[in-house]
PDB file of C-alpha atoms in Angstrom:
ATOM      1  CA  UNK A 256     121.670  91.848  96.174  1.00 51.00           C
ATOM      2  CA  UNK A 257     119.101  94.495  95.276  1.00 56.00           C
ATOM      3  CA  UNK A 258     121.283  95.914  92.516  1.00 65.00           C
ATOM      4  CA  UNK A 259     120.514  92.854  90.389  1.00 80.00           C
ATOM      5  CA  UNK A 260     116.730  93.390  90.415  1.00 78.00           C
ATOM      6  CA  UNK A 261     116.481  96.203  87.889  1.00 87.00           C
ATOM      7  CA  UNK A 262     113.431  98.175  86.781  1.00 87.00           C
ATOM      8  CA  UNK A 263     111.376  95.213  85.471  1.00 90.00           C
ATOM      9  CA  UNK A 264     111.890  93.366  88.753  1.00 90.00           C
ATOM     10  CA  UNK A 265     110.795  96.370  90.789  1.00 85.00           C
ATOM     11  CA  UNK A 266     107.681  96.787  88.649  1.00 89.00           C
ATOM     12  CA  UNK A 267     106.876  93.103  89.122  1.00 92.00           C
ATOM     13  CA  UNK A 268     107.269  93.388  92.904  1.00 89.00           C
ATOM     14  CA  UNK A 269     105.040  96.475  93.022  1.00 88.00           C
ATOM     15  CA  UNK A 270     102.345  94.784  90.921  1.00 91.00           C
ATOM     16  CA  UNK A 271     102.432  91.689  93.123  1.00 93.00           C
ATOM     17  CA  UNK A 272     102.200  93.815  96.275  1.00 89.00           C
ATOM     18  CA  UNK A 273      99.238  95.671  94.779  1.00 90.00           C
ATOM     19  CA  UNK A 274      97.493  92.395  93.940  1.00 92.00           C
ATOM     20  CA  UNK A 275      98.206  90.816  97.335  1.00 92.00           C
ATOM     21  CA  UNK A 276      97.432  93.765  99.610  1.00 89.00           C
ATOM     22  CA  UNK A 277      95.054  95.811  97.462  1.00 90.00           C
ATOM     23  CA  UNK A 278      95.041  99.529  96.761  1.00 87.00           C
ATOM     24  CA  UNK A 279      93.519 100.497 100.121  1.00 89.00           C
ATOM     25  CA  UNK A 280      96.016  98.633 102.293  1.00 91.00           C
ATOM     26  CA  UNK A 281      99.173  99.519 100.348  1.00 87.00           C
ATOM     27  CA  UNK A 282      99.462 103.156 101.581  1.00 90.00           C
ATOM     28  CA  UNK A 283      99.079 101.970 105.187  1.00 92.00           C
ATOM     29  CA  UNK A 284     101.843  99.423 104.714  1.00 88.00           C
ATOM     30  CA  UNK A 285     104.090 102.032 103.111  1.00 88.00           C
ATOM     31  CA  UNK A 286     103.434 104.486 105.921  1.00 94.00           C
ATOM     32  CA  UNK A 287     104.191 101.862 108.576  1.00 94.00           C
ATOM     33  CA  UNK A 288     107.389 100.869 106.768  1.00 92.00           C
ATOM     34  CA  UNK A 289     108.443 104.524 106.571  1.00 93.00           C
ATOM     35  CA  UNK A 290     107.820 105.067 110.279  1.00 96.00           C
ATOM     36  CA  UNK A 291     109.801 101.944 111.123  1.00 95.00           C
ATOM     37  CA  UNK A 292     112.689 103.068 108.930  1.00 94.00           C
ATOM     38  CA  UNK A 293     112.642 106.545 110.485  1.00 96.00           C
ATOM     39  CA  UNK A 294     112.726 105.093 114.000  1.00 96.00           C
ATOM     40  CA  UNK A 295     115.577 102.750 113.037  1.00 94.00           C
ATOM     41  CA  UNK A 296     117.629 105.652 111.640  1.00 94.00           C
ATOM     42  CA  UNK A 297     116.960 107.721 114.760  1.00 94.00           C
ATOM     43  CA  UNK A 298     118.083 104.888 117.037  1.00 91.00           C
ATOM     44  CA  UNK A 299     121.184 104.297 114.932  1.00 90.00           C
ATOM     45  CA  UNK A 300     122.117 107.979 115.107  1.00 91.00           C
ATOM     46  CA  UNK A 301     121.666 107.994 118.873  1.00 89.00           C
ATOM     47  CA  UNK A 302     123.821 104.894 119.269  1.00 86.00           C
ATOM     48  CA  UNK A 303     126.621 106.280 117.114  1.00 85.00           C
ATOM     49  CA  UNK A 304     126.400 109.610 118.943  1.00 84.00           C
ATOM     50  CA  UNK A 305     126.629 107.840 122.312  1.00 75.00           C
ATOM     51  CA  UNK A 306     129.517 105.740 121.035  1.00 67.00           C
ATOM     52  CA  UNK A 307     131.339 108.872 119.894  1.00 66.00           C
ATOM     53  CA  UNK A 308     130.828 110.503 123.276  1.00 64.00           C
ATOM     54  CA  UNK A 309     132.275 107.450 125.050  1.00 59.00           C
ATOM     55  CA  UNK A 310     135.428 107.513 122.930  1.00 60.00           C
ATOM     56  CA  UNK A 311     136.105 111.186 123.782  1.00 58.00           C
ATOM     57  CA  UNK A 312     136.105 110.581 127.552  1.00 55.00           C
TER      58      UNK A 312
END
């Protein structure tokens, strides 16, 4: 799905986000998104680790 966007599409999305949220709010949104993604990855790793431990027993 995202492979069809291309560079012009990404630039358009970034410009629209900048217009909608403004330059002051955009870094906060990016930081919050990054924290959410980091927490999701951590939880996924823990689940797969727990799943792997269950299969060994």
